[in-house]
Structure formats: C-alpha cells, structure tokens
Amino acid sequence: MRRPDRNSVYMIMAKTIALRGTCLRAKVGAILVKDHRVISVGYNGALPGEDHCTSDLCSSDSPCLNTIHAEANAIYYASRAGISTIGSTLYCTHSPCRKCTEAIIQSGVTQVYYLKEYRDTPFELYRECKIEKLDDTQIEVYKNLI
C-alpha cells in the first residue's frame, strides 16, 4: 500500500472525530493543522454539561439550537489553550456555515478543505482564505484503516 498524502490523513482524522458528534442531524468533524501538526480538533455537540441532542431539541426541518459546530469547537479549544490559529489549515467533513466561516476568517485560518457541501456556505466570504472541496474517493483507498 502506498503512503497516504497529508490531505488524506487529516481528512480521515476529521471523519473519525466526527463519530463523536452528538447532533442527530449530522456528524461533523474538524481538524486544525499548522506546520503539518494537528493543533486542535472539534466535533459538533452540546456545551459541556448540557444535554445532548434529542428529537425534542433537534429536528431535520430546522437548525439545531443545542450544538456547537465542529469548526467553532476546534477554534474555541485552540483559543482556550492559547494555541495560535494564524496560518493554520482546517480540514472539515462539511463546508462551514456563515458563523463558522466568520470565525475561521477572524482566527487567521488560511486554508479550508472539506468533503461535503453544507447548504448555506458563504463561499463569497473566502477572499483571503482559500477553500477547496476534496474528492472523497481520494481517501476511500484508506477507509479500511478506520
């Protein structure tokens, strides 16, 4: 087996961390990388100590009000731990929503890779930060590793 490239490794990590997500609508994972090292991870879920999503709190018809998005969680943790995100790259299973896009841009992330398009990603905001969709088939070769 050939050695996987970095994009594949980081996206496999994002897909794996997404398994921890507590939202009933979607499992999303995010990995922040700087200088080829993972600096923070996040998945979509409730605040610590809060209830996880339930069918009463979460519906497929409207946005979940009980979860923090994976991208935001990764950025918040880095901030809390005093880790600079300036010049970092974000790998995410889904393209970021507007609020996450704002956090990504404001936190100094310079590149975003994602697998699936989210319904309202504001691609027009990505002027200084590059965003690129990865082909999931590129990493499928390694799915037997996870």
XYZ file of C-alpha atoms in Angstrom:
146
model
C 0.000 0.000 0.000
C 1.299 3.439 -0.868
C 1.762 6.086 1.775
C -1.287 8.381 2.096
C -0.807 12.090 1.451
C -1.345 14.614 4.240
C -4.745 15.762 2.985
C -5.977 12.180 3.158
C -4.579 11.621 6.646
C -6.088 14.819 8.041
C -9.457 14.217 6.394
C -9.549 10.660 7.740
C -8.907 12.190 11.163
C -11.769 14.664 10.661
C -14.096 11.837 9.625
C -13.036 9.838 12.667
C -13.516 12.703 15.135
C -16.963 13.310 13.587
C -18.024 9.990 15.104
C -18.005 11.771 18.499
C -20.654 14.273 17.326
C -23.833 14.339 19.382
C -26.126 16.116 16.916
C -28.848 13.918 15.432
C -28.892 15.775 12.095
C -25.252 15.371 11.065
C -21.946 14.145 12.434
C -19.283 16.730 11.611
C -15.589 16.698 12.464
C -12.890 19.345 12.108
C -9.106 19.284 12.464
C -6.888 22.370 12.675
C -3.368 21.814 11.357
C -0.329 24.078 11.488
C 3.174 23.237 10.275
C 1.977 19.690 9.488
C 0.889 19.128 13.107
C -2.630 18.835 14.474
C -3.196 21.738 16.875
C -6.890 21.255 17.676
C -9.897 19.084 16.882
C -13.626 19.608 17.186
C -16.912 17.876 16.541
C -20.450 19.141 16.654
C -22.000 18.730 20.056
C -23.562 20.354 23.067
C -21.688 22.501 25.560
C -20.004 20.534 28.360
C -22.618 19.632 30.950
C -25.531 20.395 28.620
C -27.954 17.818 27.262
C -27.030 16.134 24.003
C -29.392 16.456 21.086
C -32.709 14.664 21.337
C -35.662 14.503 18.982
C -37.291 17.201 21.174
C -34.351 19.597 20.734
C -33.295 18.722 17.213
C -35.330 18.242 14.059
C -34.420 17.690 10.440
C -36.656 20.630 9.466
C -34.798 23.373 11.319
C -31.284 24.174 12.506
C -30.162 22.545 15.723
C -30.079 25.065 18.552
C -28.311 22.791 21.014
C -24.986 22.154 19.296
C -21.764 23.989 18.654
C -20.361 23.331 15.185
C -17.180 21.302 14.784
C -15.196 24.143 13.205
C -16.124 26.517 16.017
C -15.277 23.893 18.645
C -11.797 23.407 17.151
C -11.189 27.177 17.067
C -12.583 27.726 20.580
C -10.392 24.995 22.056
C -7.265 26.409 20.421
C -8.128 29.834 21.804
C -8.812 28.456 25.273
C -5.491 26.574 25.242
C -3.558 29.605 23.971
C -2.734 27.993 20.618
C -2.408 30.407 17.717
C -4.502 29.504 14.682
C -2.896 32.148 12.468
C -1.696 30.492 9.266
C -3.380 27.172 10.056
C -5.401 24.884 7.784
C -8.835 23.493 8.640
C -9.974 20.052 7.482
C -13.703 19.584 7.895
C -16.159 16.922 6.849
C -18.671 19.605 5.757
C -18.220 23.077 4.289
C -18.584 25.727 7.023
C -21.769 27.717 7.647
C -21.737 31.523 7.777
C -20.962 31.829 11.518
C -18.158 29.269 11.301
C -16.808 30.987 8.188
C -16.646 34.248 10.122
C -14.783 32.517 12.971
C -12.407 30.845 10.507
C -11.539 34.115 8.802
C -11.220 36.064 12.064
C -8.999 33.406 13.645
C -6.432 33.585 10.835
C -7.031 30.202 9.207
C -5.673 30.463 5.663
C -6.903 27.247 4.005
C -10.052 25.128 4.374
C -10.593 21.651 2.931
C -13.978 19.942 3.133
C -15.739 16.853 1.764
C -19.473 17.623 1.634
C -21.188 20.895 0.872
C -23.305 22.359 3.629
C -26.494 24.045 2.463
C -25.573 27.668 3.142
C -21.801 28.009 2.960
C -20.965 31.654 2.136
C -18.237 30.946 -0.422
C -18.160 34.645 -1.352
C -16.546 35.468 2.027
C -13.458 33.369 1.272
C -11.283 36.072 -0.254
C -8.135 35.850 1.872
C -8.732 32.279 2.997
C -8.752 29.553 0.337
C -11.484 26.921 0.411
C -11.337 23.689 -1.552
C -13.542 20.623 -1.841
C -11.665 17.337 -1.650
C -12.801 14.303 -3.584
C -13.929 11.683 -1.074
C -12.853 8.930 -3.461
C -9.247 10.025 -2.950
C -9.389 8.966 0.679
C -11.627 5.934 0.203
C -8.471 3.912 -0.516
C -7.651 4.252 3.173
C -11.113 3.634 4.641
C -10.081 0.171 5.786
C -7.678 1.876 8.188
C -10.512 3.374 10.237
